PDB file of C-alpha atoms in Angstrom:
ATOM      1  CA  MET A1135       0.000   0.000   0.000  1.00  0.00           C
ATOM      2  CA  THR A1136       1.376   3.390  -0.953  1.00  0.00           C
ATOM      3  CA  ALA A1137       1.678   6.196   1.557  1.00  0.00           C
ATOM      4  CA  THR A1138       0.045   8.882  -0.509  1.00  0.00           C
ATOM      5  CA  SER A1139      -2.695  11.385   0.125  1.00  0.00           C
ATOM      6  CA  SER A1140      -4.680  14.192  -1.386  1.00  0.00           C
ATOM      7  CA  THR A1141      -3.443  17.676  -2.009  1.00  0.00           C
ATOM      8  CA  ALA A1142      -5.742  19.008   0.697  1.00  0.00           C
ATOM      9  CA  ALA A1143      -4.448  19.345   4.222  1.00  0.00           C
ATOM     10  CA  PRO A1144      -5.920  16.735   6.574  1.00  0.00           C
ATOM     11  CA  THR A1145      -8.709  18.286   8.610  1.00  0.00           C
ATOM     12  CA  SER A1146     -11.835  17.000  10.329  1.00  0.00           C
ATOM     13  CA  VAL A1147     -15.504  17.808  10.410  1.00  0.00           C
ATOM     14  CA  THR A1148     -15.113  19.436  13.815  1.00  0.00           C
ATOM     15  CA  PRO A1149     -14.392  23.096  14.601  1.00  0.00           C
ATOM     16  CA  LEU A1150     -10.749  24.055  14.871  1.00  0.00           C
ATOM     17  CA  GLY A1151     -10.566  23.875  18.656  1.00  0.00           C
ATOM     18  CA  ARG A1152     -12.208  20.473  18.830  1.00  0.00           C
ATOM     19  CA  GLN A1153     -10.085  19.285  15.898  1.00  0.00           C
ATOM     20  CA  ARG A1154      -6.931  20.170  17.848  1.00  0.00           C
ATOM     21  CA  ARG A1155      -8.231  18.304  20.897  1.00  0.00           C
ATOM     22  CA  LEU A1156      -8.935  15.233  18.762  1.00  0.00           C
ATOM     23  CA  GLY A1157      -5.536  15.512  17.142  1.00  0.00           C
ATOM     24  CA  SER A1158      -3.885  15.630  20.567  1.00  0.00           C
ATOM     25  CA  LEU A1159      -5.043  12.060  21.131  1.00  0.00           C
ATOM     26  CA  GLY A1160      -2.645  10.882  18.453  1.00  0.00           C
ATOM     27  CA  PRO A1161      -3.536   8.281  15.809  1.00  0.00           C
ATOM     28  CA  VAL A1162      -3.503   5.392  18.290  1.00  0.00           C
ATOM     29  CA  GLY A1163      -5.826   7.255  20.654  1.00  0.00           C
ATOM     30  CA  LEU A1164      -8.172   8.030  17.771  1.00  0.00           C
ATOM     31  CA  VAL A1165      -8.365   4.345  16.813  1.00  0.00           C
ATOM     32  CA  LEU A1166      -9.037   3.266  20.402  1.00  0.00           C
ATOM     33  CA  ALA A1167     -11.732   5.917  20.879  1.00  0.00           C
ATOM     34  CA  GLY A1168     -13.364   4.803  17.652  1.00  0.00           C
ATOM     35  CA  GLY A1169     -13.260   1.163  18.770  1.00  0.00           C
ATOM     36  CA  ILE A1170     -14.949   1.951  22.067  1.00  0.00           C
ATOM     37  CA  SER A1171     -17.665   3.913  20.294  1.00  0.00           C
ATOM     38  CA  VAL A1172     -18.387   1.271  17.653  1.00  0.00           C
ATOM     39  CA  GLN A1173     -18.576  -1.649  20.081  1.00  0.00           C
ATOM     40  CA  PHE A1174     -20.917   0.112  22.504  1.00  0.00           C
ATOM     41  CA  GLY A1175     -23.001   1.080  19.485  1.00  0.00           C
ATOM     42  CA  GLY A1176     -22.979  -2.564  18.412  1.00  0.00           C
ATOM     43  CA  ALA A1177     -24.242  -3.677  21.812  1.00  0.00           C
ATOM     44  CA  LEU A1178     -27.047  -1.117  21.564  1.00  0.00           C
ATOM     45  CA  ALA A1179     -27.864  -2.401  18.074  1.00  0.00           C
ATOM     46  CA  VAL A1180     -28.354  -5.928  19.456  1.00  0.00           C
ATOM     47  CA  THR A1181     -31.132  -4.600  21.699  1.00  0.00           C
ATOM     48  CA  LEU A1182     -32.742  -3.012  18.617  1.00  0.00           C
ATOM     49  CA  MET A1183     -32.800  -6.210  16.551  1.00  0.00           C
ATOM     50  CA  PRO A1184     -36.221  -7.432  17.804  1.00  0.00           C
ATOM     51  CA  ARG A1185     -37.807  -4.149  16.695  1.00  0.00           C
ATOM     52  CA  ALA A1186     -36.416  -3.815  13.156  1.00  0.00           C
ATOM     53  CA  GLY A1187     -34.378  -6.900  12.286  1.00  0.00           C
ATOM     54  CA  ALA A1188     -30.785  -6.882  11.066  1.00  0.00           C
ATOM     55  CA  PRO A1189     -31.402  -5.194   7.661  1.00  0.00           C
ATOM     56  CA  GLY A1190     -33.630  -2.591   9.306  1.00  0.00           C
ATOM     57  CA  VAL A1191     -30.982  -1.729  11.905  1.00  0.00           C
ATOM     58  CA  VAL A1192     -28.324  -1.407   9.198  1.00  0.00           C
ATOM     59  CA  THR A1193     -30.599   0.812   7.118  1.00  0.00           C
ATOM     60  CA  LEU A1194     -31.349   3.125  10.040  1.00  0.00           C
ATOM     61  CA  ARG A1195     -27.687   3.256  11.010  1.00  0.00           C
ATOM     62  CA  LEU A1196     -26.422   4.104   7.533  1.00  0.00           C
ATOM     63  CA  LEU A1197     -29.238   6.517   6.690  1.00  0.00           C
ATOM     64  CA  ALA A1198     -28.993   8.498   9.936  1.00  0.00           C
ATOM     65  CA  ALA A1199     -25.209   8.634   9.714  1.00  0.00           C
ATOM     66  CA  ALA A1200     -25.349   9.770   6.084  1.00  0.00           C
ATOM     67  CA  ILE A1201     -27.788  12.577   6.894  1.00  0.00           C
ATOM     68  CA  VAL A1202     -25.639  13.827   9.780  1.00  0.00           C
ATOM     69  CA  LEU A1203     -22.398  13.725   7.799  1.00  0.00           C
ATOM     70  CA  LEU A1204     -23.887  15.349   4.698  1.00  0.00           C
ATOM     71  CA  LEU A1205     -25.343  18.199   6.785  1.00  0.00           C
ATOM     72  CA  VAL A1206     -22.116  18.735   8.705  1.00  0.00           C
ATOM     73  CA  CYS A1207     -19.617  18.286   5.868  1.00  0.00           C
ATOM     74  CA  ARG A1208     -21.645  19.571   2.898  1.00  0.00           C
ATOM     75  CA  PRO A1209     -19.188  17.877   0.513  1.00  0.00           C
ATOM     76  CA  ARG A1210     -18.511  19.317  -2.924  1.00  0.00           C
ATOM     77  CA  LEU A1211     -19.692  17.172  -5.823  1.00  0.00           C
ATOM     78  CA  ARG A1212     -17.598  18.940  -8.449  1.00  0.00           C
ATOM     79  CA  GLY A1213     -13.880  19.063  -8.978  1.00  0.00           C
ATOM     80  CA  HIS A1214     -13.180  15.366  -8.345  1.00  0.00           C
ATOM     81  CA  SER A1215     -11.505  13.047 -10.814  1.00  0.00           C
ATOM     82  CA  ARG A1216     -12.881   9.759 -12.060  1.00  0.00           C
ATOM     83  CA  ALA A1217     -10.361   7.977  -9.833  1.00  0.00           C
ATOM     84  CA  ASP A1218     -11.624   9.963  -6.829  1.00  0.00           C
ATOM     85  CA  TRP A1219     -15.205   8.883  -7.506  1.00  0.00           C
ATOM     86  CA  GLY A1220     -14.145   5.290  -8.088  1.00  0.00           C
ATOM     87  CA  THR A1221     -12.395   5.268  -4.725  1.00  0.00           C
ATOM     88  CA  VAL A1222     -15.281   6.763  -2.767  1.00  0.00           C
ATOM     89  CA  ILE A1223     -17.842   4.476  -4.454  1.00  0.00           C
ATOM     90  CA  ALA A1224     -15.744   1.429  -3.583  1.00  0.00           C
ATOM     91  CA  PHE A1225     -15.464   2.757  -0.022  1.00  0.00           C
ATOM     92  CA  GLY A1226     -19.243   3.132   0.191  1.00  0.00           C
ATOM     93  CA  ILE A1227     -19.868  -0.374  -1.155  1.00  0.00           C
ATOM     94  CA  ALA A1228     -17.372  -1.844   1.330  1.00  0.00           C
ATOM     95  CA  MET A1229     -18.954   0.110   4.176  1.00  0.00           C
ATOM     96  CA  GLY A1230     -22.479  -1.051   3.355  1.00  0.00           C
ATOM     97  CA  ALA A1231     -21.429  -4.668   2.843  1.00  0.00           C
ATOM     98  CA  MET A1232     -19.401  -4.709   6.060  1.00  0.00           C
ATOM     99  CA  ASN A1233     -22.347  -3.398   8.086  1.00  0.00           C
ATOM    100  CA  GLY A1234     -24.903  -5.654   6.441  1.00  0.00           C
ATOM    101  CA  LEU A1235     -22.861  -8.822   6.853  1.00  0.00           C
ATOM    102  CA  PHE A1236     -21.937  -8.053  10.454  1.00  0.00           C
ATOM    103  CA  TYR A1237     -25.488  -7.397  11.614  1.00  0.00           C
ATOM    104  CA  GLU A1238     -26.671 -10.549   9.882  1.00  0.00           C
ATOM    105  CA  ALA A1239     -23.976 -12.338  11.893  1.00  0.00           C
ATOM    106  CA  VAL A1240     -24.968 -10.902  15.286  1.00  0.00           C
ATOM    107  CA  ALA A1241     -28.582 -11.801  14.524  1.00  0.00           C
ATOM    108  CA  ARG A1242     -27.442 -15.449  14.527  1.00  0.00           C
ATOM    109  CA  ILE A1243     -24.443 -15.703  16.866  1.00  0.00           C
ATOM    110  CA  PRO A1244     -23.396 -13.812  20.042  1.00  0.00           C
ATOM    111  CA  LEU A1245     -21.693 -10.423  19.772  1.00  0.00           C
ATOM    112  CA  GLY A1246     -18.320 -11.566  21.157  1.00  0.00           C
ATOM    113  CA  PRO A1247     -17.721 -14.450  18.731  1.00  0.00           C
ATOM    114  CA  ALA A1248     -19.043 -12.336  15.842  1.00  0.00           C
ATOM    115  CA  VAL A1249     -16.516  -9.578  16.522  1.00  0.00           C
ATOM    116  CA  THR A1250     -13.817 -12.191  17.102  1.00  0.00           C
ATOM    117  CA  LEU A1251     -14.415 -13.722  13.684  1.00  0.00           C
ATOM    118  CA  GLU A1252     -14.750 -10.330  12.003  1.00  0.00           C
ATOM    119  CA  VAL A1253     -11.378  -9.139  13.271  1.00  0.00           C
ATOM    120  CA  LEU A1254      -9.645 -11.932  11.348  1.00  0.00           C
ATOM    121  CA  GLY A1255      -9.975  -9.779   8.215  1.00  0.00           C
ATOM    122  CA  PRO A1256      -7.895  -6.886   9.541  1.00  0.00           C
ATOM    123  CA  LEU A1257      -5.414  -9.352  11.045  1.00  0.00           C
ATOM    124  CA  ALA A1258      -4.910 -10.981   7.655  1.00  0.00           C
ATOM    125  CA  LEU A1259      -4.452  -7.519   6.141  1.00  0.00           C
ATOM    126  CA  SER A1260      -1.796  -6.668   8.721  1.00  0.00           C
ATOM    127  CA  VAL A1261       0.309  -9.647   7.640  1.00  0.00           C
ATOM    128  CA  LEU A1262      -0.152  -8.968   3.928  1.00  0.00           C
ATOM    129  CA  ALA A1263       0.484  -5.214   4.154  1.00  0.00           C
ATOM    130  CA  SER A1264       3.511  -5.323   6.450  1.00  0.00           C
ATOM    131  CA  ARG A1265       7.052  -5.758   5.144  1.00  0.00           C
ATOM    132  CA  ARG A1266       8.522  -6.651   8.550  1.00  0.00           C
ATOM    133  CA  ALA A1267       8.534 -10.177   9.931  1.00  0.00           C
ATOM    134  CA  ILE A1268       8.018  -8.894  13.484  1.00  0.00           C
ATOM    135  CA  ASN A1269       4.551  -7.611  12.568  1.00  0.00           C
ATOM    136  CA  ALA A1270       3.562 -11.112  11.478  1.00  0.00           C
ATOM    137  CA  LEU A1271       4.583 -12.264  14.966  1.00  0.00           C
ATOM    138  CA  TRP A1272       2.364  -9.639  16.618  1.00  0.00           C
ATOM    139  CA  ALA A1273      -0.484 -10.640  14.317  1.00  0.00           C
ATOM    140  CA  ALA A1274      -0.028 -14.297  15.282  1.00  0.00           C
ATOM    141  CA  LEU A1275      -0.099 -13.399  18.979  1.00  0.00           C
ATOM    142  CA  ALA A1276      -3.270 -11.361  18.483  1.00  0.00           C
ATOM    143  CA  LEU A1277      -4.797 -14.221  16.517  1.00  0.00           C
ATOM    144  CA  LEU A1278      -4.100 -16.574  19.411  1.00  0.00           C
ATOM    145  CA  GLY A1279      -5.893 -14.182  21.734  1.00  0.00           C
ATOM    146  CA  VAL A1280      -8.808 -13.933  19.312  1.00  0.00           C
ATOM    147  CA  PHE A1281      -9.314 -17.689  19.368  1.00  0.00           C
ATOM    148  CA  LEU A1282      -8.941 -17.868  23.130  1.00  0.00           C
ATOM    149  CA  LEU A1283     -11.613 -15.221  23.414  1.00  0.00           C
ATOM    150  CA  SER A1284     -13.888 -17.399  21.299  1.00  0.00           C
ATOM    151  CA  GLY A1285     -13.358 -20.343  23.635  1.00  0.00           C
ATOM    152  CA  GLY A1286     -10.905 -22.078  21.324  1.00  0.00           C
ATOM    153  CA  GLY A1287     -13.320 -22.853  18.520  1.00  0.00           C
ATOM    154  CA  PHE A1288     -16.554 -22.021  16.750  1.00  0.00           C
ATOM    155  CA  GLY A1289     -18.071 -25.483  16.272  1.00  0.00           C
ATOM    156  CA  SER A1290     -21.170 -24.719  18.343  1.00  0.00           C
ATOM    157  CA  LEU A1291     -22.063 -21.583  16.400  1.00  0.00           C
ATOM    158  CA  ASP A1292     -24.589 -21.263  13.607  1.00  0.00           C
ATOM    159  CA  PRO A1293     -22.575 -21.852  10.395  1.00  0.00           C
ATOM    160  CA  THR A1294     -24.521 -19.189   8.496  1.00  0.00           C
ATOM    161  CA  GLY A1295     -23.711 -16.643  11.209  1.00  0.00           C
ATOM    162  CA  VAL A1296     -20.049 -17.668  11.092  1.00  0.00           C
ATOM    163  CA  GLY A1297     -20.033 -17.190   7.327  1.00  0.00           C
ATOM    164  CA  PHE A1298     -21.576 -13.732   7.634  1.00  0.00           C
ATOM    165  CA  ALA A1299     -18.999 -12.752  10.293  1.00  0.00           C
ATOM    166  CA  LEU A1300     -16.094 -13.935   8.141  1.00  0.00           C
ATOM    167  CA  GLY A1301     -17.532 -12.051   5.175  1.00  0.00           C
ATOM    168  CA  ALA A1302     -17.798  -8.945   7.342  1.00  0.00           C
ATOM    169  CA  GLY A1303     -14.125  -9.395   8.257  1.00  0.00           C
ATOM    170  CA  ALA A1304     -13.126  -9.539   4.604  1.00  0.00           C
ATOM    171  CA  MET A1305     -15.091  -6.381   3.883  1.00  0.00           C
ATOM    172  CA  TRP A1306     -13.531  -4.743   6.961  1.00  0.00           C
ATOM    173  CA  ALA A1307     -10.101  -5.268   5.390  1.00  0.00           C
ATOM    174  CA  VAL A1308     -11.362  -3.681   2.162  1.00  0.00           C
ATOM    175  CA  TYR A1309     -12.885  -0.851   4.205  1.00  0.00           C
ATOM    176  CA  ILE A1310      -9.500  -0.132   5.836  1.00  0.00           C
ATOM    177  CA  LEU A1311      -7.770   0.155   2.474  1.00  0.00           C
ATOM    178  CA  PHE A1312     -10.374   2.380   0.847  1.00  0.00           C
ATOM    179  CA  SER A1313     -10.886   4.473   3.974  1.00  0.00           C
ATOM    180  CA  ALA A1314      -7.219   5.412   3.857  1.00  0.00           C
ATOM    181  CA  ARG A1315      -7.339   6.172   0.140  1.00  0.00           C
ATOM    182  CA  THR A1316     -10.549   8.179   0.484  1.00  0.00           C
ATOM    183  CA  GLY A1317      -9.114  10.231   3.341  1.00  0.00           C
ATOM    184  CA  ARG A1318      -6.127  11.115   1.177  1.00  0.00           C
ATOM    185  CA  ARG A1319      -8.146  12.072  -1.896  1.00  0.00           C
ATOM    186  CA  PHE A1320     -10.906  14.161  -0.289  1.00  0.00           C
ATOM    187  CA  PRO A1321     -10.565  17.201   1.998  1.00  0.00           C
ATOM    188  CA  GLN A1322     -11.913  17.128   5.542  1.00  0.00           C
ATOM    189  CA  ALA A1323     -14.415  14.264   5.885  1.00  0.00           C
ATOM    190  CA  ASP A1324     -16.082  14.879   2.504  1.00  0.00           C
ATOM    191  CA  GLY A1325     -15.189  11.428   1.233  1.00  0.00           C
ATOM    192  CA  LEU A1326     -16.594   9.773   4.333  1.00  0.00           C
ATOM    193  CA  ALA A1327     -19.887  11.651   3.965  1.00  0.00           C
ATOM    194  CA  LEU A1328     -20.192  10.712   0.293  1.00  0.00           C
ATOM    195  CA  ALA A1329     -19.318   7.074   0.962  1.00  0.00           C
ATOM    196  CA  MET A1330     -21.864   6.875   3.780  1.00  0.00           C
ATOM    197  CA  ALA A1331     -24.541   8.311   1.478  1.00  0.00           C
ATOM    198  CA  ILE A1332     -23.661   5.753  -1.192  1.00  0.00           C
ATOM    199  CA  ALA A1333     -23.878   2.918   1.348  1.00  0.00           C
ATOM    200  CA  ALA A1334     -27.239   4.201   2.651  1.00  0.00           C
ATOM    201  CA  VAL A1335     -28.742   4.477  -0.850  1.00  0.00           C
ATOM    202  CA  LEU A1336     -27.570   0.977  -1.777  1.00  0.00           C
ATOM    203  CA  PHE A1337     -28.950  -0.558   1.426  1.00  0.00           C
ATOM    204  CA  LEU A1338     -32.243   1.360   1.619  1.00  0.00           C
ATOM    205  CA  PRO A1339     -34.243  -1.002  -0.666  1.00  0.00           C
ATOM    206  CA  ILE A1340     -33.076  -3.992   1.395  1.00  0.00           C
ATOM    207  CA  GLY A1341     -34.144  -2.351   4.645  1.00  0.00           C
ATOM    208  CA  ILE A1342     -37.544  -1.325   3.278  1.00  0.00           C
ATOM    209  CA  ALA A1343     -38.208  -4.808   1.905  1.00  0.00           C
ATOM    210  CA  SER A1344     -37.217  -6.409   5.212  1.00  0.00           C
ATOM    211  CA  ALA A1345     -38.580  -4.078   7.910  1.00  0.00           C
ATOM    212  CA  GLY A1346     -41.233  -2.062   6.066  1.00  0.00           C
ATOM    213  CA  PRO A1347     -43.298   0.264   8.303  1.00  0.00           C
ATOM    214  CA  ARG A1348     -41.298  -0.718  11.384  1.00  0.00           C
ATOM    215  CA  LEU A1349     -38.626   1.698  10.194  1.00  0.00           C
ATOM    216  CA  LEU A1350     -41.058   4.585  10.821  1.00  0.00           C
ATOM    217  CA  ASP A1351     -41.616   3.837  14.518  1.00  0.00           C
ATOM    218  CA  PRO A1352     -40.366   6.903  16.514  1.00  0.00           C
ATOM    219  CA  LEU A1353     -38.562   4.850  19.183  1.00  0.00           C
ATOM    220  CA  THR A1354     -36.941   2.667  16.548  1.00  0.00           C
ATOM    221  CA  ILE A1355     -35.779   5.776  14.680  1.00  0.00           C
ATOM    222  CA  ALA A1356     -34.359   7.263  17.901  1.00  0.00           C
ATOM    223  CA  LEU A1357     -32.482   4.084  18.817  1.00  0.00           C
ATOM    224  CA  GLY A1358     -31.268   3.667  15.252  1.00  0.00           C
ATOM    225  CA  SER A1359     -29.961   7.244  15.270  1.00  0.00           C
ATOM    226  CA  ALA A1360     -28.070   6.552  18.500  1.00  0.00           C
ATOM    227  CA  VAL A1361     -26.545   3.443  16.926  1.00  0.00           C
ATOM    228  CA  ALA A1362     -25.585   5.531  13.881  1.00  0.00           C
ATOM    229  CA  LEU A1363     -23.824   8.111  16.044  1.00  0.00           C
ATOM    230  CA  LEU A1364     -21.915   5.546  18.115  1.00  0.00           C
ATOM    231  CA  SER A1365     -21.221   2.978  15.400  1.00  0.00           C
ATOM    232  CA  SER A1366     -20.752   5.125  12.284  1.00  0.00           C
ATOM    233  CA  VAL A1367     -20.347   8.892  12.650  1.00  0.00           C
ATOM    234  CA  LEU A1368     -17.864   8.951  15.537  1.00  0.00           C
ATOM    235  CA  PRO A1369     -15.736   5.857  14.820  1.00  0.00           C
ATOM    236  CA  TYR A1370     -15.514   6.298  11.044  1.00  0.00           C
ATOM    237  CA  THR A1371     -14.489   9.931  11.433  1.00  0.00           C
ATOM    238  CA  LEU A1372     -11.878   9.070  14.070  1.00  0.00           C
ATOM    239  CA  GLU A1373     -10.522   6.173  12.013  1.00  0.00           C
ATOM    240  CA  LEU A1374     -10.345   8.290   8.850  1.00  0.00           C
ATOM    241  CA  LEU A1375      -8.303  10.871  10.760  1.00  0.00           C
ATOM    242  CA  ALA A1376      -6.055   8.173  12.214  1.00  0.00           C
ATOM    243  CA  LEU A1377      -5.418   6.491   8.857  1.00  0.00           C
ATOM    244  CA  ARG A1378      -3.921   9.729   7.534  1.00  0.00           C
ATOM    245  CA  ARG A1379      -1.072   9.285  10.035  1.00  0.00           C
ATOM    246  CA  LEU A1380      -1.008   5.533  10.684  1.00  0.00           C
ATOM    247  CA  PRO A1381       0.103   2.729   8.316  1.00  0.00           C
ATOM    248  CA  ALA A1382      -2.648   0.279   7.349  1.00  0.00           C
ATOM    249  CA  SER A1383      -0.718  -2.666   8.816  1.00  0.00           C
ATOM    250  CA  THR A1384      -0.470  -1.093  12.284  1.00  0.00           C
ATOM    251  CA  PHE A1385      -4.074   0.086  12.134  1.00  0.00           C
ATOM    252  CA  ALA A1386      -5.210  -3.432  11.244  1.00  0.00           C
ATOM    253  CA  ILE A1387      -3.418  -4.978  14.229  1.00  0.00           C
ATOM    254  CA  LEU A1388      -4.963  -2.355  16.521  1.00  0.00           C
ATOM    255  CA  MET A1389      -8.322  -3.673  15.344  1.00  0.00           C
ATOM    256  CA  SER A1390      -7.531  -6.857  17.285  1.00  0.00           C
ATOM    257  CA  LEU A1391      -8.604  -4.884  20.353  1.00  0.00           C
ATOM    258  CA  GLU A1392     -12.192  -4.975  19.121  1.00  0.00           C
ATOM    259  CA  PRO A1393     -13.093  -8.331  20.766  1.00  0.00           C
ATOM    260  CA  ALA A1394     -11.871  -7.015  24.120  1.00  0.00           C
ATOM    261  CA  ILE A1395     -13.869  -3.811  23.752  1.00  0.00           C
ATOM    262  CA  ALA A1396     -16.887  -5.804  22.603  1.00  0.00           C
ATOM    263  CA  ALA A1397     -16.629  -8.025  25.688  1.00  0.00           C
ATOM    264  CA  THR A1398     -16.627  -4.939  27.913  1.00  0.00           C
ATOM    265  CA  ALA A1399     -19.612  -3.472  26.095  1.00  0.00           C
ATOM    266  CA  GLY A1400     -21.409  -6.804  26.314  1.00  0.00           C
ATOM    267  CA  PHE A1401     -20.824  -6.930  30.060  1.00  0.00           C
ATOM    268  CA  LEU A1402     -22.021  -3.378  30.696  1.00  0.00           C
ATOM    269  CA  ILE A1403     -24.998  -3.323  28.320  1.00  0.00           C
ATOM    270  CA  LEU A1404     -25.972  -6.953  27.684  1.00  0.00           C
ATOM    271  CA  GLY A1405     -24.964  -8.455  31.044  1.00  0.00           C
ATOM    272  CA  GLN A1406     -22.333 -10.818  29.591  1.00  0.00           C
ATOM    273  CA  SER A1407     -19.522 -11.744  31.996  1.00  0.00           C
ATOM    274  CA  LEU A1408     -15.894 -12.648  31.281  1.00  0.00           C
ATOM    275  CA  SER A1409     -14.217 -15.953  32.146  1.00  0.00           C
ATOM    276  CA  ALA A1410     -10.561 -16.316  33.123  1.00  0.00           C
ATOM    277  CA  ALA A1411      -9.720 -17.585  29.640  1.00  0.00           C
ATOM    278  CA  GLU A1412     -11.440 -14.587  28.053  1.00  0.00           C
ATOM    279  CA  ALA A1413      -9.509 -12.228  30.337  1.00  0.00           C
ATOM    280  CA  ALA A1414      -6.271 -13.942  29.279  1.00  0.00           C
ATOM    281  CA  ALA A1415      -7.272 -13.528  25.643  1.00  0.00           C
ATOM    282  CA  ILE A1416      -7.852  -9.825  26.173  1.00  0.00           C
ATOM    283  CA  ALA A1417      -4.363  -9.538  27.663  1.00  0.00           C
ATOM    284  CA  LEU A1418      -2.894 -11.275  24.608  1.00  0.00           C
ATOM    285  CA  VAL A1419      -4.548  -9.031  22.047  1.00  0.00           C
ATOM    286  CA  ILE A1420      -3.628  -5.920  24.038  1.00  0.00           C
ATOM    287  CA  ALA A1421      -0.006  -7.090  24.236  1.00  0.00           C
ATOM    288  CA  ALA A1422       0.032  -7.761  20.505  1.00  0.00           C
ATOM    289  CA  SER A1423      -1.408  -4.338  19.728  1.00  0.00           C
ATOM    290  CA  ILE A1424       1.069  -2.527  21.995  1.00  0.00           C
ATOM    291  CA  GLY A1425       3.921  -4.498  20.460  1.00  0.00           C
ATOM    292  CA  ALA A1426       2.828  -3.585  16.953  1.00  0.00           C
ATOM    293  CA  VAL A1427       2.584   0.099  17.810  1.00  0.00           C
ATOM    294  CA  ARG A1428       5.985   0.098  19.545  1.00  0.00           C
ATOM    295  CA  THR A1429       7.525  -1.640  16.529  1.00  0.00           C
ATOM    296  CA  GLN A1430       6.119   0.981  14.170  1.00  0.00           C
ATOM    297  CA  VAL A1431       7.137   3.892  16.400  1.00  0.00           C
ATOM    298  CA  GLY A1432      10.598   2.395  16.775  1.00  0.00           C
ATOM    299  CA  ARG A1433      11.089   2.612  13.044  1.00  0.00           C
ATOM    300  CA  GLY A1434      10.839   6.402  13.258  1.00  0.00           C
ATOM    301  CA  THR A1435       8.805   6.543  10.090  1.00  0.00           C
ATOM    302  CA  PRO A1436       7.861  10.160   9.405  1.00  0.00           C
ATOM    303  CA  ARG A1437       4.363  11.146   8.445  1.00  0.00           C
ATOM    304  CA  PRO A1438       4.187  11.400   4.654  1.00  0.00           C
ATOM    305  CA  ASP A1439       3.609  14.754   3.079  1.00  0.00           C
ATOM    306  CA  PRO A1440       0.296  15.172   1.254  1.00  0.00           C
ATOM    307  CA  ALA A1441       0.730  14.180  -2.385  1.00  0.00           C
ATOM    308  CA  PRO A1442      -1.614  12.992  -5.096  1.00  0.00           C
ATOM    309  CA  GLU A1443      -1.932   9.212  -5.447  1.00  0.00           C
ATOM    310  CA  ALA A1444      -0.708   7.701  -8.675  1.00  0.00           C
TER     311      ALA A1444
END
């Protein structure tokens, strides 16, 4: 993956003061904050499933997030190249597919195993994208923690749910790549807003066909909007900002923290407790993530200057 970006200076959708406060977190802090937001939003989405079903929840999440981002960012539609539009359309397709597959998975299997399976996509990306053997070691350690968190296997899970979760993981890897490219081609969060709108438009017919009038229930709309804020607007914006300063391989290994965050969210919102083995797994994935970050920082790789992608 090339370290290239757009000619526009990286900025965010927030006012200048808030942007500086977000930037002070550093790219790692932005990724962790986004992970916390998305997993607590995912736990809230599980409680919404009985009201709207998986496609309905995805539709509400994408539509509400798209409306918020379009109003805040007001992205320009002119002045973009064909390659720019191709990138943002691919980003939107990956975003919609990732969301749809994941929520179909959590409709069939528990949240923890679903996130555990999904994170295999970013872990595979970290090995493929990295040119250092040590990063493969950190990925292997995180992978061990992921399987410990799942109880050492997935034989008791619904095979369709497992397939959806693995598909979501593959689309998550694609999302990481095109999120980085979109952030480098579009100023501020314009690309994110456009991609979210594309994902919402593509998924809207599926949601209407599945949930129908249930999508118009005021409480369902309110809960879906909260899920959109926690699971889309905040984390995608934070991750887009982080990917402008963080290599895709390191970002992907940081995603191995998602099962640990999901377990915490499940405990606080869904009443799911942790076993000793699950606690050990959390320690493993945290150790792997810290090791990956320290390895990258130790290289002293400077942040690339903004430049158009070839």
